[in-house]
Coordinates of C-alpha atoms and ligand atoms in Angstrom, one line a residue:
M1 CA 112.5 46.2 -92.1
F2 CA 111.3 49.1 -94.2
V3 CA 110.8 52.6 -93.0
S4 CA 107.8 53.0 -95.3
D5 CA 104.8 50.9 -96.2
H6 CA 104.9 51.6 -100.0
L7 CA 108.1 49.5 -100.2
G8 CA 108.0 45.8 -100.6
I9 CA 109.9 42.8 -101.9
N10 CA 108.8 40.6 -104.8
Q11 CA 109.4 37.0 -105.7
Q12 CA 112.7 37.8 -107.4
H13 CA 113.8 39.3 -104.0
H14 CA 113.8 42.7 -105.5
L15 CA 112.8 45.8 -103.7
T16 CA 109.5 47.3 -105.1
I17 CA 108.1 50.8 -104.7
G18 CA 104.4 51.3 -105.3
G19 CA 104.4 47.7 -106.5
V20 CA 107.0 48.4 -109.3
D21 CA 110.3 46.4 -109.4
T22 CA 113.2 48.8 -108.7
I23 CA 115.7 46.6 -110.6
E24 CA 113.5 46.9 -113.7
L25 CA 113.4 50.6 -113.2
A26 CA 117.2 50.8 -112.9
E27 CA 117.5 48.8 -116.1
Q28 CA 115.0 50.9 -118.0
F29 CA 116.0 54.4 -116.7
H30 CA 119.6 53.8 -115.5
T31 CA 121.2 55.0 -112.3
P32 CA 121.5 57.1 -110.3
L33 CA 117.7 57.4 -110.3
F34 CA 115.2 59.1 -108.1
V35 CA 111.9 57.2 -107.9
M36 CA 108.9 58.7 -106.2
D37 CA 105.6 57.1 -105.3
E38 CA 103.0 59.5 -106.7
D39 CA 100.1 57.8 -104.9
K40 CA 101.9 58.3 -101.6
I41 CA 102.5 62.0 -102.3
R42 CA 98.8 62.5 -103.1
D43 CA 97.9 60.6 -99.9
H44 CA 100.1 63.0 -97.8
C45 CA 98.5 66.0 -99.5
R46 CA 95.1 64.6 -98.6
Q47 CA 96.0 63.8 -95.0
F48 CA 97.1 67.4 -94.4
R49 CA 94.1 68.9 -96.2
H50 CA 91.7 66.7 -94.3
S51 CA 93.3 67.4 -91.0
I52 CA 92.4 71.1 -91.4
E53 CA 88.9 70.2 -92.5
E54 CA 88.4 67.8 -89.6
Y55 CA 90.0 69.6 -86.7
Y56 CA 89.9 73.2 -87.5
Q57 CA 86.6 75.0 -87.8
G58 CA 88.1 78.3 -89.0
A59 CA 89.1 77.8 -92.6
G60 CA 92.6 77.1 -93.7
L61 CA 95.0 76.1 -96.5
V62 CA 97.8 73.6 -96.9
C63 CA 100.7 75.2 -99.0
Y64 CA 103.2 72.5 -100.1
A65 CA 106.7 73.9 -99.5
S66 CA 108.0 73.3 -102.9
K67 CA 111.7 73.9 -102.0
A68 CA 111.5 70.2 -100.8
F69 CA 111.0 69.0 -104.4
C70 CA 110.1 71.2 -107.3
C71 CA 109.1 70.2 -110.8
K72 CA 106.1 70.7 -113.0
Q73 CA 104.6 67.4 -112.1
M74 CA 104.8 68.2 -108.4
Y75 CA 102.9 71.4 -108.9
R76 CA 100.3 69.6 -111.0
I77 CA 99.8 67.1 -108.2
A78 CA 99.4 69.8 -105.6
K79 CA 97.0 71.7 -107.8
E80 CA 94.9 68.5 -108.5
E81 CA 94.9 67.7 -104.7
G82 CA 93.4 71.2 -104.1
I83 CA 96.3 72.5 -102.0
G84 CA 98.4 75.6 -102.4
T85 CA 102.2 76.0 -102.6
D86 CA 104.9 78.0 -101.0
V87 CA 107.6 79.3 -103.4
V88 CA 110.9 80.9 -102.6
S89 CA 112.4 82.1 -105.9
M90 CA 111.4 83.2 -109.3
G91 CA 112.4 79.8 -110.5
E92 CA 109.9 78.0 -108.3
L93 CA 107.2 80.6 -109.1
Y94 CA 107.9 80.3 -112.8
T95 CA 107.6 76.5 -112.7
A96 CA 104.3 76.7 -110.8
M97 CA 102.9 79.3 -113.2
S98 CA 103.9 77.1 -116.2
V99 CA 101.3 74.6 -115.1
D100 CA 98.7 77.3 -114.3
F101 CA 98.9 76.9 -110.6
P102 CA 96.1 78.9 -108.9
V103 CA 97.9 82.1 -107.9
E104 CA 95.7 82.8 -105.0
K105 CA 97.0 79.7 -103.3
I106 CA 100.7 80.7 -103.6
C107 CA 102.8 82.2 -100.7
Y108 CA 106.0 83.8 -101.9
H109 CA 108.9 83.5 -99.3
G110 CA 112.5 84.6 -99.0
N111 CA 114.7 86.6 -96.7
N112 CA 116.2 88.7 -99.4
K113 CA 113.9 89.0 -102.4
T114 CA 115.2 91.1 -105.2
P115 CA 113.2 93.9 -106.8
Q116 CA 112.8 91.8 -109.9
E117 CA 111.5 88.9 -107.9
L118 CA 109.0 91.1 -106.1
E119 CA 107.8 92.6 -109.4
Y120 CA 107.4 89.2 -110.8
A121 CA 105.4 88.0 -107.8
L122 CA 103.1 91.1 -108.1
E123 CA 102.8 90.6 -111.9
C124 CA 101.7 87.0 -111.4
G125 CA 99.3 88.2 -108.6
V126 CA 100.4 85.6 -106.0
G127 CA 98.0 85.3 -103.1
R128 CA 100.4 86.3 -100.4
I129 CA 103.9 87.7 -100.3
V130 CA 105.6 86.8 -97.0
V131 CA 107.6 89.9 -96.2
D132 CA 110.7 89.2 -94.2
N133 CA 112.0 92.6 -93.1
L134 CA 111.4 96.3 -93.0
S135 CA 113.4 97.2 -96.1
E136 CA 111.5 94.6 -98.1
L137 CA 108.2 96.0 -96.8
H138 CA 109.0 99.5 -98.1
L139 CA 110.5 98.2 -101.4
L140 CA 107.4 96.2 -102.0
N141 CA 105.1 99.1 -101.2
D142 CA 107.0 101.3 -103.7
L143 CA 107.0 98.6 -106.4
A144 CA 103.3 97.9 -106.0
G145 CA 102.6 101.6 -106.1
N146 CA 104.5 101.9 -109.4
M147 CA 102.6 99.0 -110.9
G148 CA 99.3 100.3 -109.7
K149 CA 98.7 97.3 -107.5
K150 CA 98.2 96.4 -103.9
A151 CA 100.4 93.7 -102.4
V152 CA 98.7 91.3 -100.0
I153 CA 101.3 90.3 -97.4
L154 CA 102.0 88.3 -94.3
L155 CA 104.8 89.5 -92.1
R156 CA 107.3 86.8 -91.1
V157 CA 108.0 87.0 -87.4
T158 CA 110.3 84.9 -85.2
P159 CA 108.4 83.7 -82.2
G160 CA 111.6 83.0 -80.2
I161 CA 111.1 79.2 -80.1
D162 CA 114.0 76.9 -80.1
A163 CA 112.9 73.7 -81.8
H164 CA 115.0 70.6 -81.2
T165 CA 116.5 69.9 -84.6
H166 CA 119.8 70.4 -86.5
Q167 CA 121.0 74.0 -86.0
F168 CA 121.2 74.6 -89.8
I169 CA 117.5 74.0 -90.1
R170 CA 116.3 75.8 -87.0
T171 CA 114.6 79.1 -87.8
G172 CA 112.2 80.2 -85.1
Q173 CA 114.8 81.4 -82.5
L174 CA 115.9 85.0 -81.9
D175 CA 119.2 84.6 -83.6
S176 CA 118.0 83.8 -87.1
K177 CA 118.5 85.4 -90.5
F178 CA 114.8 85.1 -91.1
G179 CA 112.0 87.4 -90.0
L180 CA 111.2 90.0 -87.4
A181 CA 111.7 89.2 -83.8
I182 CA 108.7 89.5 -81.6
E183 CA 110.7 89.9 -78.4
L184 CA 112.7 92.8 -79.8
G185 CA 109.6 94.7 -80.7
L186 CA 110.5 94.5 -84.4
A187 CA 107.4 92.5 -85.4
M188 CA 105.1 95.1 -83.8
E189 CA 107.0 98.0 -85.4
A190 CA 106.7 96.3 -88.9
I191 CA 103.0 95.7 -88.3
K192 CA 102.4 99.4 -87.5
Q193 CA 104.3 100.5 -90.6
A194 CA 102.6 97.9 -92.9
I195 CA 99.1 99.1 -91.8
Q196 CA 100.0 102.7 -92.8
L197 CA 101.5 101.9 -96.2
P198 CA 99.1 102.7 -99.1
H199 CA 100.0 99.8 -101.4
I200 CA 100.2 97.1 -98.8
V201 CA 97.3 95.0 -97.5
L202 CA 98.4 93.3 -94.3
D203 CA 96.6 90.0 -94.2
G204 CA 98.4 88.3 -91.3
I205 CA 101.6 86.9 -89.9
H206 CA 103.8 83.9 -90.6
C207 CA 106.3 81.9 -88.6
H208 CA 108.4 78.7 -89.4
I209 CA 110.2 77.3 -86.4
G210 CA 112.4 74.7 -88.2
S211 CA 112.4 71.5 -90.0
Q212 CA 112.4 67.7 -89.2
I213 CA 110.7 68.4 -85.8
F214 CA 109.1 65.4 -84.1
D215 CA 107.7 67.0 -81.0
I216 CA 104.4 68.9 -81.3
D217 CA 105.0 71.0 -78.2
P218 CA 107.1 73.7 -80.0
F219 CA 104.4 74.0 -82.7
E220 CA 101.7 74.5 -80.0
H221 CA 103.9 77.0 -78.3
A222 CA 104.5 78.9 -81.5
A223 CA 100.7 79.0 -82.1
E224 CA 100.2 80.5 -78.7
V225 CA 102.9 83.2 -79.1
M226 CA 101.4 84.1 -82.5
L227 CA 97.9 84.3 -81.2
S228 CA 99.1 86.6 -78.4
L229 CA 100.7 88.9 -81.0
I230 CA 97.4 88.9 -83.0
A231 CA 95.6 89.9 -79.8
E232 CA 98.1 92.6 -79.0
V233 CA 97.7 94.1 -82.5
Q234 CA 93.9 94.0 -82.1
T235 CA 94.0 95.8 -78.7
T236 CA 96.8 98.3 -79.3
L237 CA 96.2 99.1 -83.0
D238 CA 92.6 98.1 -83.4
F239 CA 93.7 96.1 -86.5
S240 CA 92.6 92.5 -87.2
L241 CA 95.3 90.1 -88.6
K242 CA 93.2 87.6 -90.4
T243 CA 95.7 84.9 -91.5
L244 CA 98.0 82.9 -89.4
N245 CA 100.7 81.0 -91.3
L246 CA 102.4 78.5 -89.0
G247 CA 105.0 77.2 -91.5
G248 CA 106.1 73.6 -91.9
G249 CA 108.7 71.4 -90.3
F250 CA 107.0 68.1 -89.5
G251 CA 109.5 65.3 -89.0
I252 CA 109.6 62.1 -91.1
Q253 CA 111.1 58.7 -90.6
Y254 CA 114.5 58.2 -92.1
T255 CA 115.8 55.4 -89.9
D256 CA 114.3 53.0 -87.4
S257 CA 115.1 55.3 -84.6
D258 CA 112.9 58.1 -86.0
D259 CA 109.4 58.0 -84.6
P260 CA 107.2 60.7 -86.2
V261 CA 103.6 61.3 -85.2
A262 CA 100.8 60.8 -87.6
Y263 CA 100.4 63.9 -89.9
D264 CA 96.9 64.7 -88.6
C265 CA 98.1 64.9 -85.0
Y266 CA 99.7 68.2 -85.8
M267 CA 96.4 70.0 -86.8
K268 CA 94.5 68.1 -84.1
R269 CA 96.7 69.5 -81.3
V270 CA 97.5 72.9 -82.8
S271 CA 93.9 73.7 -83.6
E272 CA 93.0 73.0 -80.0
V273 CA 95.5 75.6 -78.9
V274 CA 94.4 78.1 -81.5
K275 CA 90.7 77.7 -80.6
K276 CA 91.4 77.8 -76.9
K277 CA 93.7 80.8 -77.1
A278 CA 91.4 82.7 -79.5
T279 CA 88.4 82.2 -77.2
E280 CA 90.5 83.3 -74.2
L281 CA 91.6 86.4 -76.0
G282 CA 88.2 87.2 -77.6
L283 CA 89.6 86.8 -81.1
P284 CA 87.8 85.4 -84.2
L285 CA 89.5 82.2 -85.5
P286 CA 92.2 83.1 -87.9
Y287 CA 92.5 81.5 -91.4
I288 CA 95.4 79.0 -90.9
I289 CA 98.0 78.1 -93.4
I290 CA 100.5 75.3 -92.9
E291 CA 103.5 74.6 -95.2
P292 CA 104.6 71.0 -95.1
G293 CA 107.4 70.2 -97.5
R294 CA 109.5 67.2 -96.4
S295 CA 106.5 65.3 -94.9
I296 CA 104.7 65.4 -98.3
V297 CA 107.5 64.2 -100.5
G298 CA 110.3 62.8 -98.3
P299 CA 109.0 59.4 -97.5
A300 CA 107.6 58.9 -101.0
G301 CA 111.0 58.9 -102.7
I302 CA 114.0 56.5 -102.9
T303 CA 117.3 56.8 -104.8
L304 CA 118.8 53.9 -106.8
Y305 CA 122.6 53.7 -107.4
T306 CA 124.8 51.1 -109.0
V307 CA 127.6 49.8 -106.8
G308 CA 131.0 50.3 -108.4
N309 CA 134.3 50.1 -106.6
I310 CA 134.4 48.2 -103.3
K311 CA 137.5 49.0 -101.2
E312 CA 138.3 47.4 -98.0
I313 CA 141.0 48.9 -95.8
P314 CA 141.9 46.2 -93.3
N315 CA 140.9 47.0 -89.7
I316 CA 139.7 50.4 -90.8
R317 CA 136.6 50.3 -93.0
K318 CA 135.0 49.1 -96.2
Y319 CA 134.1 51.7 -98.8
L320 CA 131.3 51.0 -101.2
A321 CA 131.4 53.6 -104.0
V322 CA 128.3 54.4 -106.0
D323 CA 127.6 56.3 -109.2
G324 CA 126.1 59.3 -107.4
G325 CA 126.7 61.0 -104.1
M326 CA 126.8 64.5 -102.7
T327 CA 125.8 65.9 -106.1
D328 CA 122.3 64.2 -105.8
N329 CA 122.2 64.0 -102.0
P330 CA 124.3 66.5 -100.0
R331 CA 122.5 65.9 -96.8
Y332 CA 125.0 63.6 -95.1
A333 CA 127.8 66.1 -96.0
L334 CA 125.8 69.0 -94.7
Y335 CA 123.9 67.6 -91.7
Q336 CA 125.2 64.1 -91.1
A337 CA 121.7 63.0 -92.1
E338 CA 121.1 59.3 -91.7
Y339 CA 119.2 57.0 -94.1
N340 CA 118.1 53.5 -94.4
F341 CA 120.1 51.6 -97.1
L342 CA 119.6 48.3 -98.8
I343 CA 120.8 46.2 -101.7
A344 CA 117.7 46.3 -103.9
N345 CA 118.4 43.1 -105.9
R346 CA 118.8 41.1 -102.7
A347 CA 116.4 43.1 -100.6
D348 CA 115.5 40.3 -98.1
A349 CA 119.0 39.0 -97.5
P350 CA 120.4 39.7 -94.0
K351 CA 122.3 42.9 -93.4
D352 CA 125.5 41.3 -92.3
D353 CA 128.1 43.7 -93.5
T354 CA 129.1 47.2 -92.3
V355 CA 130.1 49.8 -94.9
T356 CA 130.7 53.4 -95.7
V357 CA 128.8 54.5 -98.8
A358 CA 131.0 56.9 -100.8
G359 CA 130.0 59.1 -103.7
R360 CA 131.9 59.6 -106.9
C361 CA 133.1 63.2 -106.4
C362 CA 136.7 64.3 -105.8
E363 CA 136.0 65.1 -102.2
S364 CA 136.7 62.9 -99.1
G365 CA 133.5 64.3 -97.5
D366 CA 131.4 63.0 -100.4
L367 CA 129.8 60.2 -98.3
L368 CA 126.1 59.1 -98.1
G369 CA 126.6 57.4 -94.8
E370 CA 129.1 55.7 -92.5
H371 CA 128.9 52.5 -90.5
I372 CA 125.9 51.4 -92.5
K373 CA 124.5 47.9 -91.9
L374 CA 124.0 46.4 -95.4
Q375 CA 123.7 43.2 -97.2
S376 CA 127.1 42.1 -98.5
A377 CA 127.4 43.9 -101.8
Q378 CA 129.1 43.1 -105.1
V379 CA 130.0 45.4 -108.0
G380 CA 126.9 45.9 -110.2
D381 CA 124.4 45.6 -107.3
I382 CA 121.7 48.2 -107.0
L383 CA 121.9 50.2 -103.8
A384 CA 118.6 51.8 -102.6
V385 CA 118.5 54.7 -100.2
C386 CA 115.1 55.3 -98.6
A387 CA 113.2 58.5 -97.9
T388 CA 115.1 60.7 -100.3
G389 CA 112.1 62.5 -101.8
A390 CA 112.7 65.8 -100.0
Y391 CA 115.8 68.1 -100.2
N392 CA 117.7 65.6 -102.4
Y393 CA 116.9 66.4 -106.1
A394 CA 116.1 69.9 -104.9
M395 CA 119.6 70.4 -103.4
S396 CA 121.5 68.5 -106.2
S397 CA 124.4 70.2 -107.8
H398 CA 126.6 70.0 -110.9
Y399 CA 129.8 69.6 -108.8
N400 CA 132.5 67.8 -110.9
R401 CA 130.1 68.4 -113.9
V402 CA 128.1 65.4 -112.9
A403 CA 124.7 65.3 -114.7
K404 CA 121.6 65.3 -112.6
P405 CA 119.6 62.0 -112.4
A406 CA 116.2 61.5 -113.8
V407 CA 113.1 61.5 -111.5
I408 CA 110.5 58.8 -112.1
M409 CA 107.1 58.7 -110.5
V410 CA 105.2 55.5 -110.1
S411 CA 101.4 55.4 -109.8
G412 CA 99.0 52.5 -110.0
G413 CA 102.0 50.2 -110.8
V414 CA 103.0 52.3 -113.8
A415 CA 106.3 54.3 -114.0
K416 CA 106.7 57.6 -115.9
E417 CA 109.6 60.0 -116.2
V418 CA 108.8 63.4 -114.7
V419 CA 112.2 65.0 -114.9
R420 CA 114.5 63.6 -117.5
R421 CA 118.2 62.8 -116.9
E422 CA 120.6 65.5 -117.9
T423 CA 122.8 65.0 -120.9
L424 CA 126.3 66.2 -121.7
E425 CA 124.8 68.9 -123.9
D426 CA 122.7 70.1 -121.0
L427 CA 125.9 70.4 -119.0
T428 CA 127.5 72.7 -121.5
R429 CA 124.4 74.6 -122.5
F430 CA 125.4 77.8 -120.7
D431 CA 129.0 77.8 -121.6
I432 CA 130.1 80.5 -124.1
Ligands
LLP501 N1 108.0 77.0 -94.8 C1 109.1 77.7 -94.7 C2 109.1 79.2 -94.6 C3 110.4 77.1 -94.8 O1 111.5 77.8 -94.7 C4 110.4 75.7 -94.9 C5 111.6 74.9 -95.0 C6 109.2 75.0 -95.0 C7 108.0 75.7 -94.9 C8 109.1 73.5 -95.1 O2 109.7 72.8 -94.1 P1 109.5 71.2 -94.1 O3 108.1 70.9 -93.8 O4 110.0 70.7 -95.3 O5 110.4 70.8 -92.9 N2 117.5 71.4 -96.6 C9 117.1 71.1 -95.2 C10 115.7 71.6 -94.9 C11 115.6 73.1 -95.0 C12 114.2 73.6 -94.7 C13 114.1 75.0 -95.2 N3 112.8 75.5 -95.0 C14 117.2 69.5 -95.1 O6 117.6 68.9 -96.1 O7 116.9 69.0 -94.1

């Protein structure tokens, strides 16, 4: 019945997360509410970390892609679990720095970083700046020179791989706003220039082929293409690219029809390819970085809403309106993303109704799902949406001046607030 094993049902027929009653959470912290199972997040960090230790003999690093869910507590967790992080803005970097995240384990991404951002990244001394294009490469070289520093970089390349996922979250193919295409020779050209620049230390290359990918083949293929590029650089330029960052993108289960592979399968299969290809090409094993985001936090989170208006249009559909919507989860509006829904206060009742879940915004497209099988609902029920830990709070907005929900983490059966609910004062804080 559940898409995740940390969810259960107690004697009151209430949905539980990490052993905590969601109805009590809704009463205590109000709705809409994000609830994340901290123990599960930690377990995912460990699974990825151990998969490198177990299957890959060259060393490596897991960098949590914090765009999936970013707050101080999340960086504390990553730090405590001994993994790194990928940041993509000054805001994310600032948040990581505010909990003394180990800078050497930070990768700084972005396809259009501003001079201020690059200066800030250099000032903080982040481990690797992932340079997206030639103009950024030269800008960074100049800024580093002015600051009397050397910038350690990876070059982001597009390996020309078309992963089978939604087109908005596909990034490895030739037609992409990200990175330098290998097949157009742009990657090689940037590598040549980077090696020559006095304030740049070229540590390696990066690729990210997309997100919510179930199939391991495109990851294997990407690793092969990247290894071939490393070999070509070695032979033609006599330069050794030491680090290979293969990005993130591992799919998770949202609904019963999703069938993700176990997290350690990824490293198991990709490290075989890397080892085989490196031996064939006579290369030393590169230092591997992977950047899982969704897979670390996605399955760990749920959202709780209170059911408000229920509107039945005969022979058309039944709308169930909730006290949140596209402001806390724009993924249905953006990608027609599907979720598993249930009435948390009658969690084991049969799902014998079919509804469209509507948000509260002045926008017809503000839906969380259509044709949803659900327990028959009444006003005041608590609706739970599963697997909302990634790209929900992170993509939330203030549309209609709706305040952002609180985020709660549960661990060992105890709940604590990690991001507080916004107040009306928060909403007007920047108005002059
Ligand atoms: N590394 C890079 C360079 C990335 O751009 C991303 C995601 C990741 C790692 C992490 O990918 P993940 O493991 O989370 O799939 N908003 C979309 C997802 C956008 C992903 C952007 N980049 C969604 O809600 O599905």
